[in-house]
Short mmCIF file of C-alpha atoms in Angstrom, two decimals:
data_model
loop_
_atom_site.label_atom_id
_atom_site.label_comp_id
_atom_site.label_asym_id
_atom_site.label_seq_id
_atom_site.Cartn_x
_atom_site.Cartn_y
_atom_site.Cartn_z
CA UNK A 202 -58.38 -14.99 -5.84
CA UNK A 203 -58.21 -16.73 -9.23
CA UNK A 204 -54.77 -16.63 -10.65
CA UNK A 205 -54.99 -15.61 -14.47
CA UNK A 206 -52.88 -17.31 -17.16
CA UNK A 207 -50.07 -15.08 -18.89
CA UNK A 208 -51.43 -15.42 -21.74
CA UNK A 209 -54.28 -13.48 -20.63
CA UNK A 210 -52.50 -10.28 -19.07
CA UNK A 211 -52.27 -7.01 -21.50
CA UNK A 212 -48.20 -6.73 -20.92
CA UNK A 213 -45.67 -3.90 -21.60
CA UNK A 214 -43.24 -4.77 -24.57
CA UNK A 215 -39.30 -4.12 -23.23
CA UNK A 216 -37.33 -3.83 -26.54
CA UNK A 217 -34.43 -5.75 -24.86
CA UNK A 218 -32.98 -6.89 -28.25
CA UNK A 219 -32.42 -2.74 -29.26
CA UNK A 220 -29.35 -0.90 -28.37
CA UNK A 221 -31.34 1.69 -26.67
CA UNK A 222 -32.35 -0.63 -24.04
CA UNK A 223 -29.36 -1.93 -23.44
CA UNK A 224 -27.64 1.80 -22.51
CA UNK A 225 -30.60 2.43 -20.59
CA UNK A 226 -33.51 0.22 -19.60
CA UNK A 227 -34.93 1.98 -16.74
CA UNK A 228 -37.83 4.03 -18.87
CA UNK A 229 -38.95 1.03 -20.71
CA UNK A 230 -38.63 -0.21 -17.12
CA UNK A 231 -40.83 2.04 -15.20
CA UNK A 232 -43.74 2.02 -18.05
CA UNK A 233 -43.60 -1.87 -17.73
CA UNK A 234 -44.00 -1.82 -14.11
CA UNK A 235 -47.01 0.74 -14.45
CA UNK A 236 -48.75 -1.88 -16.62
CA UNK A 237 -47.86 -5.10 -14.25
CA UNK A 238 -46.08 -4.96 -11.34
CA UNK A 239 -44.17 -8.27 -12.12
CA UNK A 240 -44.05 -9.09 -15.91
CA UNK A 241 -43.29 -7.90 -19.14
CA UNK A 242 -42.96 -9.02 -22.44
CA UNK A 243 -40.19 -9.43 -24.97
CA UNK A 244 -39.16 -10.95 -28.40
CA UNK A 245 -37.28 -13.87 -25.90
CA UNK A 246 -40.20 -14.30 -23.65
CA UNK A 247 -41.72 -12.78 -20.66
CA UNK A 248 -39.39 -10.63 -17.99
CA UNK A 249 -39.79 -11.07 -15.17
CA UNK A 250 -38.82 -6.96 -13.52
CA UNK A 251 -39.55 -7.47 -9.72
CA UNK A 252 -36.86 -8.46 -7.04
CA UNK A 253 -39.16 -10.90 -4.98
CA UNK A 254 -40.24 -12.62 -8.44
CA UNK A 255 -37.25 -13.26 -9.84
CA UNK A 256 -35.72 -14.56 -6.28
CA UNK A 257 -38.55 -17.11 -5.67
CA UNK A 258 -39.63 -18.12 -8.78
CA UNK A 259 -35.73 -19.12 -9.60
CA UNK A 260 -35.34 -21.13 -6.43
CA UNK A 261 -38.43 -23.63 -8.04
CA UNK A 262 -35.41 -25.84 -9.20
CA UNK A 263 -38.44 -28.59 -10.09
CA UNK A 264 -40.45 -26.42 -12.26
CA UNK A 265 -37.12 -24.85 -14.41
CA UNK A 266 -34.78 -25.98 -16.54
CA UNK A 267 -31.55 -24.00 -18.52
CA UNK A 268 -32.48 -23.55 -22.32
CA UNK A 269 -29.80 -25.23 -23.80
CA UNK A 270 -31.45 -27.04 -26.87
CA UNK A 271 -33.69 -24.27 -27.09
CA UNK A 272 -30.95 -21.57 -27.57
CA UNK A 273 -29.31 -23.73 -29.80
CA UNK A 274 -32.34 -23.97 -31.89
CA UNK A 275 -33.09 -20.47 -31.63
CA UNK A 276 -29.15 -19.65 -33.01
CA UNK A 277 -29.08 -23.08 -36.01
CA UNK A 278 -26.52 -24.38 -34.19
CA UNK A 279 -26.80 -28.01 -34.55
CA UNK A 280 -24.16 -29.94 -35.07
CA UNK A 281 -21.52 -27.46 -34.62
CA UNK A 282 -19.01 -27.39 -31.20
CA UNK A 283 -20.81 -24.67 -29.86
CA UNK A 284 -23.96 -26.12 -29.89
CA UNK A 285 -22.93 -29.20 -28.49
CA UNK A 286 -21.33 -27.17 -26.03
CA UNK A 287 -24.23 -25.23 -25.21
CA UNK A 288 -26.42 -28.49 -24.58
CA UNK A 289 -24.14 -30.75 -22.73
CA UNK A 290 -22.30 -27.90 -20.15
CA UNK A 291 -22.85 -27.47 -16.63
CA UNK A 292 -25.16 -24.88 -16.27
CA UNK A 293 -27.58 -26.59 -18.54
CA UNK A 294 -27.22 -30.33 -16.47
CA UNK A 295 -29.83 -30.77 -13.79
CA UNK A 296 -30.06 -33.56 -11.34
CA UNK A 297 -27.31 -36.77 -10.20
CA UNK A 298 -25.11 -35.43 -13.41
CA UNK A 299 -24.70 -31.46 -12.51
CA UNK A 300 -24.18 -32.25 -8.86
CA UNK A 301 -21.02 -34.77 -10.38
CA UNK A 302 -19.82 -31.83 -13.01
CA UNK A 303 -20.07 -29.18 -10.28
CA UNK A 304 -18.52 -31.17 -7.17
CA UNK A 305 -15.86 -31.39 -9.80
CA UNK A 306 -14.91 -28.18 -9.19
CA UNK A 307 -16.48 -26.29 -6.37
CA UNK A 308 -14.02 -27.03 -3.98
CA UNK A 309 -11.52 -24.78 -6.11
CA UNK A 310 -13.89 -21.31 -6.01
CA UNK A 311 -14.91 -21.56 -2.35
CA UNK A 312 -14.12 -18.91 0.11
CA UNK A 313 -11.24 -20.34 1.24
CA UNK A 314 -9.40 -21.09 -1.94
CA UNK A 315 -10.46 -18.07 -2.92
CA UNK A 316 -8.97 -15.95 0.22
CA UNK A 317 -5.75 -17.71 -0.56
CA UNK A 318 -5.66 -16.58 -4.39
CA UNK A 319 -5.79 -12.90 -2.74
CA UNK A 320 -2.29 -12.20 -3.22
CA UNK A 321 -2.23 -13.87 -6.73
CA UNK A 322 -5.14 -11.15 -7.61
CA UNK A 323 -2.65 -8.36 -6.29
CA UNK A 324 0.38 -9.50 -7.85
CA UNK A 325 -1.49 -9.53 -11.02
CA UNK A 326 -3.49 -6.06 -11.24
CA UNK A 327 -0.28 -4.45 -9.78
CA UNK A 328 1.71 -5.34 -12.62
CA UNK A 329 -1.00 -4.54 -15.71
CA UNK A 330 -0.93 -1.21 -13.54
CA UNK A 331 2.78 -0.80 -13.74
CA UNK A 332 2.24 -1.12 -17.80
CA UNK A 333 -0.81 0.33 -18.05
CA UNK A 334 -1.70 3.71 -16.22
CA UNK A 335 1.58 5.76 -17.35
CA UNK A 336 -0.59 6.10 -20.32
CA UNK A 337 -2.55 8.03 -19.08
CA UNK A 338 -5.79 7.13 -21.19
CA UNK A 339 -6.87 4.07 -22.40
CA UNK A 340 -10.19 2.21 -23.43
CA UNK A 341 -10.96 0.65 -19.91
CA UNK A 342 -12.36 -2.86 -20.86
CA UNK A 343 -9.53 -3.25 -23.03
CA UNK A 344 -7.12 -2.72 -19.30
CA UNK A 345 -10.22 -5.02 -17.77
CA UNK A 346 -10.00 -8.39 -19.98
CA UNK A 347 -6.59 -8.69 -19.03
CA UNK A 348 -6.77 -9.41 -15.65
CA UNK A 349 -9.46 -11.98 -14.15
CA UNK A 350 -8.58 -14.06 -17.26
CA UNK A 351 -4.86 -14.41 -15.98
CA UNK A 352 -6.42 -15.24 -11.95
CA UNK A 353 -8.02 -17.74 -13.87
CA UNK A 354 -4.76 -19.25 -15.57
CA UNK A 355 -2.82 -18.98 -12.52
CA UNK A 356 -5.90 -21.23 -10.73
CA UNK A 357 -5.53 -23.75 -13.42
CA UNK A 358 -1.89 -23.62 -14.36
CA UNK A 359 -1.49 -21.89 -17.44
CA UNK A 360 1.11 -20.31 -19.47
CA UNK A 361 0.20 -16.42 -19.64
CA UNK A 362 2.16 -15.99 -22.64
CA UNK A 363 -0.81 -17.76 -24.81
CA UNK A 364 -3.20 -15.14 -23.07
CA UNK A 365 -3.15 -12.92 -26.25
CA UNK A 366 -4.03 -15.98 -29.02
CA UNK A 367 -7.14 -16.30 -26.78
CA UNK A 368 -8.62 -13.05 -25.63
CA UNK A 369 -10.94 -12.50 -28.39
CA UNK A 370 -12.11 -15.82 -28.27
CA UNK A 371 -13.04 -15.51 -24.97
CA UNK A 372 -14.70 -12.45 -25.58
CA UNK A 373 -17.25 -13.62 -28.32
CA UNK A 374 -17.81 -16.88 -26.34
CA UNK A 375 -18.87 -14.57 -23.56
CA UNK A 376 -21.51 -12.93 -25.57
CA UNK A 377 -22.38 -15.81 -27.17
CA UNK A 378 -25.49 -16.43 -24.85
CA UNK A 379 -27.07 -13.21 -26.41
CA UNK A 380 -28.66 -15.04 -28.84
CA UNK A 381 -27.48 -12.40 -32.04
CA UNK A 382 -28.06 -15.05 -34.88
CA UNK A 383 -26.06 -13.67 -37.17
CA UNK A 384 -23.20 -14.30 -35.07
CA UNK A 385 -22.84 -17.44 -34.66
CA UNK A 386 -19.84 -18.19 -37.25
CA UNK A 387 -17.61 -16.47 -35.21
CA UNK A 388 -19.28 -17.70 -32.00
CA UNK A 389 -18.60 -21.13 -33.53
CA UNK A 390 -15.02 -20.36 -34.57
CA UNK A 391 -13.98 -18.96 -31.03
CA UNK A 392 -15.27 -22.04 -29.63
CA UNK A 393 -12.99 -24.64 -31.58
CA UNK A 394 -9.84 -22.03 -30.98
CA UNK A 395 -11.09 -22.50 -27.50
CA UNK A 396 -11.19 -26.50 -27.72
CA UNK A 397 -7.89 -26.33 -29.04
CA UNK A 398 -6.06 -24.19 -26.43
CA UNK A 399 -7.78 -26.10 -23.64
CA UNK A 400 -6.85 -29.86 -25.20
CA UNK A 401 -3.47 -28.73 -25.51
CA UNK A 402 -3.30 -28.15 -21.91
CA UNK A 403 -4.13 -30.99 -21.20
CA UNK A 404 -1.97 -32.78 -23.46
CA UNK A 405 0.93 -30.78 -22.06
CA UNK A 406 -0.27 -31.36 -18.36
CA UNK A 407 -0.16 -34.94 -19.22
CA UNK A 408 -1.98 -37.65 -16.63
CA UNK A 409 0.57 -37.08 -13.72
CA UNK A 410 0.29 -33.50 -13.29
CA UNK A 411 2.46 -32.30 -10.60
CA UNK A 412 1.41 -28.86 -10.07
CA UNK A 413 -1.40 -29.42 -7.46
CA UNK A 414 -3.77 -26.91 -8.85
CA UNK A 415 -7.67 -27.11 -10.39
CA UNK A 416 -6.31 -28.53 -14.00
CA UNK A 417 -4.46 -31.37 -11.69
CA UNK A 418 -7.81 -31.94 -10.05
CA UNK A 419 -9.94 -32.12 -13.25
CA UNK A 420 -7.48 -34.59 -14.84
CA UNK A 421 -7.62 -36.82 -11.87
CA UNK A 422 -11.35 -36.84 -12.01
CA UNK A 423 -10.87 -37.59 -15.67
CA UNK A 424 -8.40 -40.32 -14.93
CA UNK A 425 -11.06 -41.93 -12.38
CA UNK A 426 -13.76 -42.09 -14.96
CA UNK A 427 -16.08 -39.34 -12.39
CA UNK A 428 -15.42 -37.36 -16.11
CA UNK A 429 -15.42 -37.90 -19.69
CA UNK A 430 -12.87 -36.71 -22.04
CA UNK A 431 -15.21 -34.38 -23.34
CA UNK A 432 -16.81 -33.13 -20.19
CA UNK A 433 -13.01 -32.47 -19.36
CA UNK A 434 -13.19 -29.61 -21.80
CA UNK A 435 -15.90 -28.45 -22.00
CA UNK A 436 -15.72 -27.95 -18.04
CA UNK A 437 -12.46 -26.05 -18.68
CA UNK A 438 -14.23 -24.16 -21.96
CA UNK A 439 -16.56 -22.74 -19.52
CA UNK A 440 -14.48 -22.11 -16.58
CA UNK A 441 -12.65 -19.73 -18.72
CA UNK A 442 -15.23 -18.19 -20.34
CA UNK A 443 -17.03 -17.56 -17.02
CA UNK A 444 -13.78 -16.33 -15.18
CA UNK A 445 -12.62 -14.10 -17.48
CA UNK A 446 -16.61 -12.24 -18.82
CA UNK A 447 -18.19 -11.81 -15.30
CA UNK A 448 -15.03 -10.22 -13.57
CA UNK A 449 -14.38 -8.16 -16.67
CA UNK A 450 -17.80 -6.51 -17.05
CA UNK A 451 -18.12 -6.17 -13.10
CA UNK A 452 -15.23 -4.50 -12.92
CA UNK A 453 -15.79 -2.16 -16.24
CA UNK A 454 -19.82 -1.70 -15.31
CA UNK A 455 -17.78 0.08 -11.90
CA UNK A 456 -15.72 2.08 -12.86
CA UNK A 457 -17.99 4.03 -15.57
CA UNK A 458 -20.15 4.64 -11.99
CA UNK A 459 -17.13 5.34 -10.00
CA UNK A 460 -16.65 8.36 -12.96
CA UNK A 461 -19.69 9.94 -10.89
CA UNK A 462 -18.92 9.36 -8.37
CA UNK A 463 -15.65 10.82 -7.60
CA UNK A 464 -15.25 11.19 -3.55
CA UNK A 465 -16.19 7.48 -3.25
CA UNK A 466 -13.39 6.59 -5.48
CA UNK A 467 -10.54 8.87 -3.70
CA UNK A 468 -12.01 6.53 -0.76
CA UNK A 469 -11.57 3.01 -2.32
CA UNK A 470 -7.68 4.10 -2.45
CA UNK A 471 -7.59 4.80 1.10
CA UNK A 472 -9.86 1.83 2.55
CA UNK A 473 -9.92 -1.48 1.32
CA UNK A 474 -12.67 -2.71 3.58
CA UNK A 475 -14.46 -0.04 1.99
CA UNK A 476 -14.55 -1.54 -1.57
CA UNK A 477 -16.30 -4.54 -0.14
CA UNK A 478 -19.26 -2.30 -0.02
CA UNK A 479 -18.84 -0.48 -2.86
CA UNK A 480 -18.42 -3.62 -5.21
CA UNK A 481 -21.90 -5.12 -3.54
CA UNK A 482 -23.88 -1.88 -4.54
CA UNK A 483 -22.48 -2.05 -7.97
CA UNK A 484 -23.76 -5.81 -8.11
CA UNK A 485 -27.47 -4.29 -6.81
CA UNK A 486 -27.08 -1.24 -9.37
CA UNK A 487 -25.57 -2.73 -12.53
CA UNK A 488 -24.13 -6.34 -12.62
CA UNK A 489 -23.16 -8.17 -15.99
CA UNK A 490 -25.01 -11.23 -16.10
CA UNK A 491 -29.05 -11.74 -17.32
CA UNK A 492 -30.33 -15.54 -17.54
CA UNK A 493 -33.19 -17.63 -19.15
CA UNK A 494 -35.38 -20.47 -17.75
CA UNK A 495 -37.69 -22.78 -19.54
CA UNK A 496 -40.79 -23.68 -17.26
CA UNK A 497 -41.15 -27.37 -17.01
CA UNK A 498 -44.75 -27.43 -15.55
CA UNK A 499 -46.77 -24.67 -15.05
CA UNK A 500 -46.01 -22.15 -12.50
CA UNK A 501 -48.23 -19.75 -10.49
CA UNK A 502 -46.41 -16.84 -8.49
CA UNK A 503 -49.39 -14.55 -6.45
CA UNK A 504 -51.83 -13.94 -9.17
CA UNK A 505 -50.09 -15.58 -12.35
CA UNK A 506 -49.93 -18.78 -14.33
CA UNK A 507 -47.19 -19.58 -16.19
CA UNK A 508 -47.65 -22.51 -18.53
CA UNK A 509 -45.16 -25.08 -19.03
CA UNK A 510 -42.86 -24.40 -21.75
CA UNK A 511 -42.14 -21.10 -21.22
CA UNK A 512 -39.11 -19.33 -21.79
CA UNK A 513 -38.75 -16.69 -19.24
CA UNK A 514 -35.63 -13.69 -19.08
CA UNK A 515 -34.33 -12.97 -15.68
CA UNK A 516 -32.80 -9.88 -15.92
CA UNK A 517 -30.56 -9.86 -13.05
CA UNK A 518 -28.18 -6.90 -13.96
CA UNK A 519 -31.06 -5.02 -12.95
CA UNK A 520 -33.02 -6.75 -10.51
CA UNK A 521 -31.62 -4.50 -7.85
CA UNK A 522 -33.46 -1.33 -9.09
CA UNK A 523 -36.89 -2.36 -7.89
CA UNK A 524 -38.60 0.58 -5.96
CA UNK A 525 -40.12 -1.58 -4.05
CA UNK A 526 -37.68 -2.98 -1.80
CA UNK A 527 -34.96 -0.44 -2.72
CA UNK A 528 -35.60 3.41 -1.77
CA UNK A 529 -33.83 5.41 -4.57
CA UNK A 530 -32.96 2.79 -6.40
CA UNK A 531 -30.52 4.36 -9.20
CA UNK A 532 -28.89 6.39 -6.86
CA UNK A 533 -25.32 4.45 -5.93
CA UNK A 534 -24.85 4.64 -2.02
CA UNK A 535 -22.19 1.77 -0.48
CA UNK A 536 -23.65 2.66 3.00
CA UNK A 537 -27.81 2.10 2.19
CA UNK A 538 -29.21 0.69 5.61
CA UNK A 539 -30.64 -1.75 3.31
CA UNK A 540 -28.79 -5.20 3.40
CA UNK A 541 -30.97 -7.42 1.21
CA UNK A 542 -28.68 -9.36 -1.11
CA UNK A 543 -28.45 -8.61 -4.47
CA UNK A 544 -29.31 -11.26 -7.35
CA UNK A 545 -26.60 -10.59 -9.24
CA UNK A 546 -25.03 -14.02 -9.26
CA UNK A 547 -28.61 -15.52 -9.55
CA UNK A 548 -30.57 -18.18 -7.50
CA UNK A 549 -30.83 -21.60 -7.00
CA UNK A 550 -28.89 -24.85 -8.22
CA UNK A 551 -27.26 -22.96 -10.97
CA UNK A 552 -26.14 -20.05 -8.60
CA UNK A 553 -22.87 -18.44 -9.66
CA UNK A 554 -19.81 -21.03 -9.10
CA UNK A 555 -17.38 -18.61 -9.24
CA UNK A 556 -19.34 -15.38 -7.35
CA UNK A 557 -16.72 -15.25 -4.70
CA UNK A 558 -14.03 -15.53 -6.69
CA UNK A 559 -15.26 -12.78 -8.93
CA UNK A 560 -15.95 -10.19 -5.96
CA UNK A 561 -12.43 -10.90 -4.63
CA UNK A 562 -11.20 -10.13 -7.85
CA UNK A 563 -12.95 -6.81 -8.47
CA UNK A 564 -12.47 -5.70 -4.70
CA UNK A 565 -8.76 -6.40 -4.97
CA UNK A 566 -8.57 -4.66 -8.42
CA UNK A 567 -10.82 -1.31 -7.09
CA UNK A 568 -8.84 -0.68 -4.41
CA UNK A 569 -5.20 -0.61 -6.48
CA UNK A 570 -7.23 0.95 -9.36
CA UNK A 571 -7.99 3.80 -7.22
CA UNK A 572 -4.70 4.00 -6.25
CA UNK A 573 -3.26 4.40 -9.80
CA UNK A 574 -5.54 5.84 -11.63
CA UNK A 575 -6.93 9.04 -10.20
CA UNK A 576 -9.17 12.04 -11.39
CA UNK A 577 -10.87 9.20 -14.31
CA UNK A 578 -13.39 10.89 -16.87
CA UNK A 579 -15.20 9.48 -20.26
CA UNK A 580 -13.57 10.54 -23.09
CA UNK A 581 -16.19 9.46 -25.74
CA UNK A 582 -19.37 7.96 -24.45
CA UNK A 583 -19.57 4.23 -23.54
CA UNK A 584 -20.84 2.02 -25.77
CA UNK A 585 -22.88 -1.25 -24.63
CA UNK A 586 -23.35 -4.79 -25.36
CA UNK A 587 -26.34 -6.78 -25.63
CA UNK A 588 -29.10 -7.00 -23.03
CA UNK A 589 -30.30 -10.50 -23.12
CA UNK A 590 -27.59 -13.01 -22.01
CA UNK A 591 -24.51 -11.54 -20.49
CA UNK A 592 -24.78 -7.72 -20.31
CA UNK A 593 -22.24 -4.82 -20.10
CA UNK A 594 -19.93 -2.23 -21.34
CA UNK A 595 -18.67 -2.91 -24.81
CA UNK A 596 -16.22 -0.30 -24.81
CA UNK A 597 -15.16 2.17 -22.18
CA UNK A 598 -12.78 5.06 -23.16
CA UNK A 599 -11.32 7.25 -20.47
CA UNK A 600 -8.70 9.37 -19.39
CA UNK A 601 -7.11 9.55 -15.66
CA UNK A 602 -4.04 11.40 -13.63
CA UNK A 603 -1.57 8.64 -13.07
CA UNK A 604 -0.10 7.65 -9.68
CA UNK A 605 2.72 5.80 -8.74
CA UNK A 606 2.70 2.27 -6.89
CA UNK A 607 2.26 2.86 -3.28
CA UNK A 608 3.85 0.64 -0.90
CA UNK A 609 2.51 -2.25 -0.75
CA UNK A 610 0.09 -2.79 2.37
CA UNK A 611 0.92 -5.70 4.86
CA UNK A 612 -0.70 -8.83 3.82
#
């Protein structure tokens, strides 16, 4: 069979630039899926809306590449920090050079490292509890962004005190791959606060270190010329960003399901093993992050085309709703036969660095959660953020029955 060229197929239009998608996509969904059982359209690009699509065609590391100058043309950022940020990072490195940025770092947000920051994650969700649930109602993601964000300093060393002076920075750099335009002055002034916090670090660390931890590591590779000054930063820019958005949305996107699902929450308190499985179904159900890829040659995938130059969405906070691998897919079931892994922290070279450090975090936090805050219902409906880029709850307000600290279980 002839494959046909996207440019020839009659596509369904997903609004994923509208609020209304972003609170609920599955009806644009299902009409797309009537009119192609792979692809849609959108003001970004295609979509790609089928589970086996989106997990081969972003393993074709030679035929994609991460839209950095493009998304920096797309917002006018050039020759701002952000912009430069956005085209020299990681993520957006292919080859020799992101195998050199990522070895930098890897080491510290592998299993391992991560099993032994375990008690760290405790320690720190048990004490926001202690200040947080007597109050008996709160806005949740408010509760949320203060906890990966201070795993995070304790990885790299730093001074929680100067966690307030940078939470809303690290909030609009975490959006700031949704590609709103008109946002990019205050994209662009949360980065330099950013800069500044994370070169002061450093300064303060100075080139001896001492502590033994991630920022000790980076500055050694900085000190051996394996990175520049700049890369320095903007390494530890993005490792912030990243640990403290993904966690934070996870971990918000779960409880507003756990709301519905009340008997599986009176279980996380009681079994932690349990949360393993119920923060893997959330990552199949709802997960934070959606991604872009620009085709470098053209691409064919069963009876499609792609050109080269494409931009393409891979909406992978939703990837794991597809009715064709997944029977009742938007019903939320920890214990589905089913094993196949969600895409959640995406595919290929540019999987998820941190993935297992942000499950630990949210399984930790679910299971004392549970404990503390019991009986949790919406109080005013949740409001959401942005499709495109990195998706998720915006604002989550909701009352609970506090609970006193239980004893803590044996390590």
């Amino acid at each position: 069979m002839t494959a046909q060229r996207l440019e020839q197929l009659d596509l369904f239009h997903l609004p994923v630039e509208t609020p209304e998608f972003a609170a609920d996509p599955d009806p644009w969904l299902e009409q797309a899926r009537a009119r192609h059982p792979w692809l849609a359209q959108s003001v970004i690009g295609p979509v790609l809306t089928s589970y086996r699509a989106i997990d081969e065609i972003m393993r074709m590391d030679d035929a994609l590449k991460m839209p950095g100058a493009e998304i920096v043309s797309i917002m006018g950022a050039e020759g701002t920090g952000w912009g430069d940020f956005a085209q020299d990072m990681m993520l957006v490195r292919d080859g020799a050079d992101h195998q050199r940025l990522r070895g930098a770092v890897s080491g510290a947000f592998g299993p391992n490292n991560v099993k032994r920051m375990r008690q760290v994650m405790i320690a720190t969700i048990s004490a926001l509890l202690d200040e947080w649930a007597p109050r008996g109602a709160f806005d949740f993601t408010e509760f949320a962004a203060n906890f990966p964000v201070r795993v995070m300093f304790a990885l790299i060393g730093g001074d929680v005190a100067k966690l307030p002076g940078i939470i809303s920075s690290l909030e609009v750099q975490g959006s700031s791959f949704n590609m709103i335009v008109e946002d990019m002055p205050k994209i662009e002034a949360a980065y330099q606060v950013l800069w500044g916090f994370v070169d002061e670090l450093i300064e303060e660390r100075g080139p001896d270190g001492g502590k033994g931890d991630l920022l000790d590591d980076l500055i050694a590779a900085n000190t051996r010329g394996e990175l520049t000054d700049k890369e320095l930063r903007q390494m530890l820019v993005f490792l912030f960003g990243a640990g403290y958005d993904t966690s934070k949305n996870l971990l918000t996107l779960l409880m507003d399901t756990m709301i519905e699902y009340p008997a599986i929450w009176k279980r996380c308190a009681e079994d932690k093993e349990y949360c393993r499985s119920v923060v893997r179904e959330q990552l199949r159900l709802t997960s934070p992050s959606n991604t872009y890829r620009v085709t470098t040659r053209d691409v064919t995938w069963q009876d499609v085309t792609i050109p080269a130059g494409t931009m393409l969405l891979f909406p992978l906070g939703i990837s794991g709703r597809d009715p064709e691998l997944f029977d009742h897919p938007l019903t939320f079931d920890p214990g589905r036969p089913d094993r196949t892994a969600p895409l959640a922290f995406g595919r290929g070279m540019h999987i998820c660095l941190g993935q297992f450090l942000a499950q630990a975090n949210v399984e930790e936090a679910t299971h004392l959660i549970a404990q503390r805050l019991t009986n949790p219902r919406h109080t005013a409906p949740a409001s959401w953020r942005s499709f495109a880029g990195v998706w998720g709850i915006k604002s989550l307000p909701i009352a609970f029955d506090p609970a006193p600290a239980r004893v803590p279980e044996p390590a």
